[in-house]
Short mmCIF file of C-alpha atoms in Angstrom, two decimals:
data_model
loop_
_atom_site.label_atom_id
_atom_site.label_comp_id
_atom_site.label_asym_id
_atom_site.label_seq_id
_atom_site.Cartn_x
_atom_site.Cartn_y
_atom_site.Cartn_z
CA UNK L 208 11.87 -54.62 -23.32
CA UNK L 209 10.05 -53.69 -20.15
CA UNK L 210 8.26 -50.22 -19.18
CA UNK L 211 10.11 -48.17 -16.14
CA UNK L 212 9.27 -44.81 -15.05
CA UNK L 213 12.23 -42.67 -15.05
CA UNK L 214 11.95 -39.65 -13.31
CA UNK L 215 8.27 -38.98 -14.11
CA UNK L 216 9.31 -40.53 -17.65
CA UNK L 217 7.75 -43.57 -19.11
CA UNK L 218 10.62 -45.27 -20.14
CA UNK L 219 11.53 -48.42 -22.93
CA UNK L 220 14.53 -50.40 -21.97
CA UNK L 221 16.38 -53.72 -21.72
CA UNK L 222 15.28 -56.00 -19.45
CA UNK L 223 18.98 -57.90 -17.46
CA UNK L 224 20.02 -53.72 -17.87
CA UNK L 225 20.77 -51.06 -14.82
CA UNK L 226 19.43 -48.29 -14.09
CA UNK L 227 22.61 -46.71 -14.86
CA UNK L 228 22.41 -47.57 -18.25
CA UNK L 229 18.84 -47.11 -18.91
CA UNK L 230 19.89 -43.18 -17.52
CA UNK L 231 22.49 -43.58 -19.72
CA UNK L 232 20.58 -44.60 -23.34
CA UNK L 233 17.98 -42.13 -22.23
CA UNK L 234 20.66 -39.01 -21.18
CA UNK L 235 20.11 -38.14 -18.06
CA UNK L 236 23.75 -38.44 -16.18
CA UNK L 237 24.45 -39.80 -13.14
CA UNK L 238 27.79 -39.15 -11.25
CA UNK L 239 30.04 -41.88 -11.35
CA UNK L 240 33.58 -42.79 -9.62
CA UNK L 241 33.89 -46.87 -9.73
CA UNK L 242 31.81 -47.47 -12.68
CA UNK L 243 34.05 -48.22 -15.44
CA UNK L 244 31.07 -50.08 -18.15
CA UNK L 245 33.78 -53.07 -19.16
CA UNK L 246 33.93 -53.85 -14.85
CA UNK L 247 31.32 -55.89 -12.74
CA UNK L 248 29.80 -53.38 -10.86
CA UNK L 249 30.62 -52.96 -7.95
CA UNK L 250 28.86 -50.28 -5.99
CA UNK L 251 31.72 -48.91 -3.29
CA UNK L 252 31.50 -45.47 -4.15
CA UNK L 253 27.89 -45.27 -3.41
CA UNK L 254 27.93 -41.40 -5.60
CA UNK L 255 25.63 -42.85 -8.22
CA UNK L 256 22.41 -43.49 -6.17
CA UNK L 257 19.08 -42.66 -7.32
CA UNK L 258 15.28 -43.05 -4.96
CA UNK L 259 13.13 -46.13 -5.88
CA UNK L 260 9.88 -46.36 -5.12
CA UNK L 261 9.33 -48.45 -2.55
CA UNK L 262 13.11 -49.09 -1.77
CA UNK L 263 13.35 -48.67 2.19
CA UNK L 264 17.06 -46.86 0.72
CA UNK L 265 18.75 -45.09 -2.09
CA UNK L 266 19.96 -47.60 -4.40
CA UNK L 267 23.04 -47.43 -6.39
CA UNK L 268 22.39 -46.92 -10.05
CA UNK L 269 25.50 -49.06 -11.19
CA UNK L 270 24.36 -52.45 -10.40
CA UNK L 271 20.61 -52.25 -9.73
CA UNK L 272 18.60 -54.20 -11.99
CA UNK L 273 15.33 -52.65 -13.71
CA UNK L 274 12.29 -54.02 -12.60
CA UNK L 275 8.89 -53.58 -14.96
CA UNK L 276 6.66 -50.49 -13.58
CA UNK L 277 10.12 -48.89 -11.48
CA UNK L 278 9.68 -45.73 -10.55
CA UNK L 279 13.29 -43.47 -10.41
CA UNK L 280 13.97 -40.77 -9.28
CA UNK L 281 17.63 -39.17 -10.46
CA UNK L 282 17.96 -35.55 -8.79
CA UNK L 283 15.01 -35.86 -5.75
CA UNK L 284 16.15 -33.60 -3.08
CA UNK L 285 17.19 -36.40 -1.20
CA UNK L 286 19.37 -38.20 -3.69
CA UNK L 287 21.44 -34.75 -3.59
CA UNK L 288 21.45 -34.04 -0.11
CA UNK L 289 23.33 -37.38 -0.26
CA UNK L 290 25.82 -37.47 -3.24
CA UNK L 291 26.92 -34.19 -1.60
CA UNK L 292 27.54 -35.49 1.86
CA UNK L 293 29.45 -38.14 -0.36
CA UNK L 294 31.89 -35.44 -2.11
CA UNK L 295 32.51 -34.10 1.28
CA UNK L 296 33.63 -36.47 3.08
CA UNK L 297 35.27 -37.54 0.12
CA UNK L 298 36.74 -34.27 0.11
CA UNK L 299 37.28 -34.19 3.79
CA UNK L 300 40.57 -36.19 3.72
CA UNK L 301 41.65 -35.09 0.05
CA UNK L 302 44.78 -32.88 -0.57
CA UNK L 303 43.04 -29.84 -2.27
CA UNK L 304 45.55 -28.85 -4.24
CA UNK L 305 44.65 -28.34 -7.40
CA UNK L 306 45.80 -25.20 -8.68
CA UNK L 307 49.28 -27.62 -8.41
CA UNK L 308 47.30 -31.06 -9.22
CA UNK L 309 48.17 -32.05 -12.93
CA UNK L 310 44.08 -34.08 -13.19
CA UNK L 311 42.12 -30.01 -12.94
CA UNK L 312 40.23 -30.19 -15.64
CA UNK L 313 40.64 -33.26 -16.48
CA UNK L 314 39.31 -34.35 -12.80
CA UNK L 315 35.37 -36.15 -11.64
CA UNK L 316 35.81 -35.39 -8.25
CA UNK L 317 36.91 -30.96 -8.61
CA UNK L 318 33.87 -31.63 -11.59
CA UNK L 319 31.38 -32.60 -9.24
CA UNK L 320 31.94 -31.10 -6.64
CA UNK L 321 31.09 -27.49 -8.65
CA UNK L 322 28.48 -28.89 -10.28
CA UNK L 323 27.33 -30.07 -6.10
CA UNK L 324 27.75 -26.62 -4.63
CA UNK L 325 30.01 -28.26 -2.10
CA UNK L 326 31.17 -26.22 0.71
CA UNK L 327 35.42 -27.09 1.35
CA UNK L 328 35.12 -25.65 4.26
CA UNK L 329 32.48 -28.10 5.51
CA UNK L 330 35.57 -31.03 4.44
CA UNK L 331 38.02 -29.75 7.18
CA UNK L 332 39.05 -32.93 8.18
CA UNK L 333 42.19 -35.68 8.94
CA UNK L 334 44.42 -35.36 6.16
CA UNK L 335 45.86 -38.31 4.28
CA UNK L 336 49.59 -38.13 4.45
CA UNK L 337 51.12 -37.85 0.95
CA UNK L 338 52.87 -41.32 0.27
CA UNK L 339 54.14 -42.18 -2.95
CA UNK L 340 54.81 -44.93 -4.20
CA UNK L 341 57.38 -44.44 -6.75
CA UNK L 342 59.06 -47.18 -7.46
CA UNK L 343 57.47 -47.87 -11.42
CA UNK L 344 59.77 -45.44 -13.09
CA UNK L 345 56.71 -44.60 -15.46
CA UNK L 346 54.22 -43.77 -13.20
CA UNK L 347 53.56 -42.86 -9.42
CA UNK L 348 50.53 -43.34 -6.15
CA UNK L 349 49.43 -40.13 -4.42
CA UNK L 350 47.47 -41.83 -2.09
CA UNK L 351 46.67 -38.27 -0.19
CA UNK L 352 44.55 -37.30 -3.52
CA UNK L 353 43.40 -41.62 -3.60
CA UNK L 354 39.86 -42.21 -3.11
CA UNK L 355 39.15 -45.68 -2.83
CA UNK L 356 36.70 -45.55 -5.65
CA UNK L 357 38.79 -49.70 -6.19
CA UNK L 358 39.16 -48.63 -9.96
CA UNK L 359 42.73 -49.55 -10.92
CA UNK L 360 43.07 -52.72 -8.41
CA UNK L 361 39.16 -54.11 -10.59
CA UNK L 362 40.54 -53.26 -13.82
CA UNK L 363 44.18 -54.86 -12.76
CA UNK L 364 42.58 -57.81 -11.62
CA UNK L 365 39.68 -58.14 -14.53
CA UNK L 366 41.28 -56.21 -17.41
CA UNK L 367 44.56 -57.05 -16.77
CA UNK L 368 44.01 -60.01 -15.28
CA UNK L 369 47.76 -59.80 -13.76
CA UNK L 370 46.70 -58.17 -9.63
CA UNK L 371 48.81 -55.82 -8.39
CA UNK L 372 46.96 -53.78 -6.85
CA UNK L 373 44.87 -54.19 -3.99
CA UNK L 374 42.90 -52.73 -1.56
CA UNK L 375 44.19 -52.30 1.84
CA UNK L 376 43.71 -51.86 5.13
CA UNK L 377 40.50 -50.51 7.18
CA UNK L 378 38.56 -47.71 7.72
CA UNK L 379 40.46 -44.21 7.60
CA UNK L 380 44.43 -46.56 6.69
CA UNK L 381 42.21 -48.14 4.10
CA UNK L 382 44.89 -47.72 1.02
CA UNK L 383 45.14 -48.67 -2.19
CA UNK L 384 48.39 -51.18 -2.24
CA UNK L 385 50.50 -54.01 -3.75
CA UNK L 386 50.31 -56.75 -1.65
CA UNK L 387 51.89 -57.16 1.60
CA UNK L 388 52.93 -53.48 0.68
CA UNK L 389 55.62 -55.33 -1.14
CA UNK L 390 58.02 -53.07 -4.62
CA UNK L 391 55.64 -52.98 -7.81
CA UNK L 392 58.38 -54.32 -9.81
CA UNK L 393 58.38 -57.42 -7.51
CA UNK L 394 54.81 -57.75 -7.34
CA UNK L 395 54.36 -58.04 -11.08
CA UNK L 396 53.94 -55.33 -12.29
CA UNK L 397 53.78 -54.84 -16.15
CA UNK L 398 53.68 -51.41 -16.81
CA UNK L 399 50.80 -50.96 -18.92
CA UNK L 400 49.54 -48.02 -16.35
CA UNK L 401 46.01 -48.62 -17.50
CA UNK L 402 45.60 -47.91 -13.57
CA UNK L 403 46.56 -44.51 -14.93
CA UNK L 404 44.01 -44.08 -17.42
CA UNK L 405 40.73 -45.20 -14.92
CA UNK L 406 41.36 -43.33 -11.79
CA UNK L 407 39.49 -40.44 -11.80
CA UNK L 408 41.01 -38.10 -9.60
CA UNK L 409 44.97 -37.16 -10.07
CA UNK L 410 45.85 -40.47 -7.60
CA UNK L 411 47.52 -42.05 -9.95
CA UNK L 412 49.88 -40.37 -12.44
CA UNK L 413 52.39 -40.89 -15.36
CA UNK L 414 56.04 -39.80 -14.56
CA UNK L 415 56.29 -37.59 -17.52
CA UNK L 416 58.60 -34.55 -17.73
CA UNK L 417 56.23 -32.87 -20.51
CA UNK L 418 53.72 -30.36 -18.38
CA UNK L 419 49.60 -29.93 -19.68
CA UNK L 420 46.45 -28.76 -18.18
CA UNK L 421 43.60 -30.48 -20.18
CA UNK L 422 42.33 -27.63 -22.12
CA UNK L 423 45.73 -26.71 -23.82
CA UNK L 424 46.11 -30.02 -25.39
CA UNK L 425 44.17 -31.94 -28.71
CA UNK L 426 42.75 -35.27 -28.71
CA UNK L 427 43.76 -36.79 -32.11
CA UNK L 428 42.71 -40.04 -33.05
CA UNK L 429 45.81 -42.61 -34.20
CA UNK L 430 47.25 -46.16 -34.22
CA UNK L 431 49.24 -47.54 -32.08
CA UNK L 432 51.94 -48.13 -34.47
CA UNK L 433 54.23 -50.90 -31.74
CA UNK L 434 52.86 -54.15 -33.34
CA UNK L 435 49.90 -55.24 -36.33
CA UNK L 436 46.98 -55.14 -32.95
CA UNK L 437 46.06 -51.90 -34.81
CA UNK L 438 44.98 -50.75 -30.81
CA UNK L 439 43.00 -47.55 -31.05
CA UNK L 440 44.58 -44.86 -28.74
CA UNK L 441 43.94 -40.58 -28.68
CA UNK L 442 47.21 -38.96 -28.63
CA UNK L 443 47.33 -35.23 -26.31
CA UNK L 444 49.13 -32.58 -28.65
CA UNK L 445 49.19 -29.09 -27.12
CA UNK L 446 51.24 -26.78 -28.89
CA UNK L 447 52.20 -29.54 -32.16
CA UNK L 448 53.84 -30.94 -29.66
CA UNK L 449 52.16 -35.29 -28.66
CA UNK L 450 52.54 -35.17 -24.68
CA UNK L 451 50.48 -37.44 -23.67
CA UNK L 452 49.34 -41.35 -24.53
CA UNK L 453 45.68 -41.74 -23.90
CA UNK L 454 43.61 -45.47 -24.06
CA UNK L 455 40.59 -45.14 -26.81
CA UNK L 456 37.52 -47.21 -26.61
CA UNK L 457 38.41 -49.69 -30.27
CA UNK L 458 37.59 -53.12 -31.02
CA UNK L 459 41.36 -54.77 -30.40
CA UNK L 460 41.89 -52.63 -27.39
CA UNK L 461 38.53 -51.63 -25.92
CA UNK L 462 40.32 -48.66 -23.52
CA UNK L 463 43.36 -50.99 -22.60
CA UNK L 464 47.09 -50.99 -23.53
CA UNK L 465 50.10 -51.72 -22.95
CA UNK L 466 53.27 -50.33 -21.70
CA UNK L 467 55.12 -49.51 -25.42
CA UNK L 468 51.44 -47.66 -26.49
CA UNK L 469 50.61 -46.21 -22.95
CA UNK L 470 54.30 -43.84 -22.12
CA UNK L 471 56.25 -44.57 -25.20
CA UNK L 472 56.13 -41.56 -27.56
CA UNK L 473 58.60 -39.31 -27.25
CA UNK L 474 60.25 -40.67 -30.90
CA UNK L 475 57.51 -38.89 -32.42
CA UNK L 476 58.94 -35.76 -31.33
CA UNK L 477 62.63 -37.04 -31.58
CA UNK L 478 65.27 -34.95 -33.53
CA UNK L 479 66.73 -37.76 -35.09
CA UNK L 480 63.51 -39.71 -36.04
CA UNK L 481 63.39 -39.93 -39.77
CA UNK L 482 60.07 -38.25 -41.80
CA UNK L 483 61.24 -38.15 -44.98
CA UNK L 484 62.74 -40.28 -47.72
CA UNK L 485 66.40 -40.39 -47.85
CA UNK L 486 68.55 -41.41 -50.59
CA UNK L 487 72.28 -42.26 -50.80
CA UNK L 488 74.82 -40.57 -53.36
CA UNK L 489 77.28 -40.77 -55.27
CA UNK L 490 79.29 -38.97 -52.19
CA UNK L 491 77.65 -40.96 -49.42
CA UNK L 492 76.01 -39.06 -48.19
CA UNK L 493 71.97 -39.50 -47.41
CA UNK L 494 69.95 -36.63 -48.90
CA UNK L 495 65.62 -36.06 -48.54
CA UNK L 496 64.00 -37.16 -51.81
CA UNK L 497 60.44 -37.79 -52.74
CA UNK L 498 58.25 -40.70 -52.47
CA UNK L 499 58.26 -40.94 -55.54
CA UNK L 500 61.86 -40.88 -56.25
CA UNK L 501 62.83 -43.63 -53.17
CA UNK L 502 59.89 -45.92 -54.54
CA UNK L 503 61.39 -45.62 -58.15
CA UNK L 504 65.06 -45.72 -57.29
CA UNK L 505 63.72 -49.28 -55.20
CA UNK L 506 61.82 -50.06 -57.59
CA UNK L 507 64.66 -49.80 -60.54
CA UNK L 508 67.06 -51.88 -58.41
CA UNK L 509 64.72 -55.21 -57.86
CA UNK L 510 64.31 -55.10 -61.33
CA UNK L 511 67.92 -54.74 -62.05
CA UNK L 512 69.23 -57.32 -59.49
CA UNK L 513 66.50 -59.66 -60.42
CA UNK L 514 67.23 -60.04 -64.19
CA UNK L 515 71.06 -60.07 -63.65
CA UNK L 516 71.24 -62.64 -60.25
CA UNK L 517 68.02 -64.01 -60.20
CA UNK L 518 64.46 -63.60 -57.60
CA UNK L 519 66.26 -65.59 -54.67
CA UNK L 520 69.17 -62.94 -54.58
CA UNK L 521 66.32 -60.45 -53.38
CA UNK L 522 65.19 -61.34 -49.78
CA UNK L 523 62.60 -58.80 -47.78
CA UNK L 524 61.89 -58.59 -44.32
CA UNK L 525 58.76 -56.81 -42.73
CA UNK L 526 57.79 -55.02 -40.18
CA UNK L 527 56.43 -55.24 -36.44
CA UNK L 528 54.87 -52.13 -36.62
CA UNK L 529 52.51 -52.52 -39.02
CA UNK L 530 49.11 -53.63 -39.87
CA UNK L 531 48.41 -58.29 -41.21
CA UNK L 532 47.14 -56.30 -43.80
CA UNK L 533 50.32 -54.91 -44.48
CA UNK L 534 52.46 -57.87 -43.91
CA UNK L 535 49.65 -59.88 -45.72
CA UNK L 536 49.98 -57.66 -48.23
CA UNK L 537 54.59 -56.82 -48.08
CA UNK L 538 54.69 -61.16 -48.98
CA UNK L 539 52.17 -61.54 -51.06
CA UNK L 540 54.23 -59.07 -53.27
CA UNK L 541 57.51 -60.76 -52.37
CA UNK L 542 56.12 -64.44 -53.88
CA UNK L 543 54.22 -62.99 -56.53
CA UNK L 544 56.12 -60.10 -57.93
CA UNK L 545 59.50 -60.39 -57.81
CA UNK L 546 58.84 -64.11 -56.94
CA UNK L 547 61.01 -65.41 -54.01
CA UNK L 548 60.30 -66.67 -51.26
CA UNK L 549 62.91 -65.02 -48.75
CA UNK L 550 60.88 -62.81 -46.71
CA UNK L 551 60.39 -62.42 -43.18
CA UNK L 552 59.52 -60.55 -39.99
CA UNK L 553 61.76 -57.83 -37.69
CA UNK L 554 59.41 -59.80 -34.71
CA UNK L 555 61.65 -62.92 -35.07
CA UNK L 556 64.81 -60.47 -34.48
#
């Protein structure tokens, strides 16, 4: 541990940590766009700059390491002035359509512009043309709202290891693009949507038929049911209906999802989804039943078949949608309780 001075107060921090990490540990809020703790610090957006005593210029806190005796000011007049100017420059070519933007209420640019009292009259300038990259059926890119933080490209490269997105062009013409502007499918996009999840503004958005605002939803922590990995997700619920999914920072997925976990959630609200056990009656029709009745029927039939035909007349088929631990218990049940090795897994089919 080393000691630094943060806004005049002495603070003990871990050696090798960044100024931003020290500020977060002390509860001091620093604005960020390009920063993600899972990614290598780049400092490209510069919105997280702080004033370090003795430094010739303002330093990006996300990539500046702490040093013994360092004196840092996070909200000095010089720092606030530069952050406000950076926001004005970002907004100068940004399509300001917050009333129609799906990201309203969950947009960092909107939040910081409000916090630093940015005057939109000073942000008038040449605007980017609204070009949509919609060749991906799961999400689209609106270049007119992109702030070039690069978080989507670095997430695709460093976390997803796919390298679909990259920064192309120079100056005003810089944009997020696929290699040589080829189609996303051709570039190898796996539609995971992790770039959508990390976008701090409304540039990358899911192609969904559900309309909602951030403040209309509540988050419900759950586990993705598509495989046994156990990825943690936050279900976005509006009026008791799931309208979206966001990755959560569980140990199994570290804030990432696959295409199914991110976008294939409509089955939850489907009218044909089974929500209770069904038992086929003598008339051949299915009727609702309680879990006790259904499990009792299965146990009774299992005993009858084993008594008459032997244990090997029974086979168990497990599910790819449950955890590895549950699959293990099912295997033990079939082999130890039922007495057969006839057990398989639906992922093989």
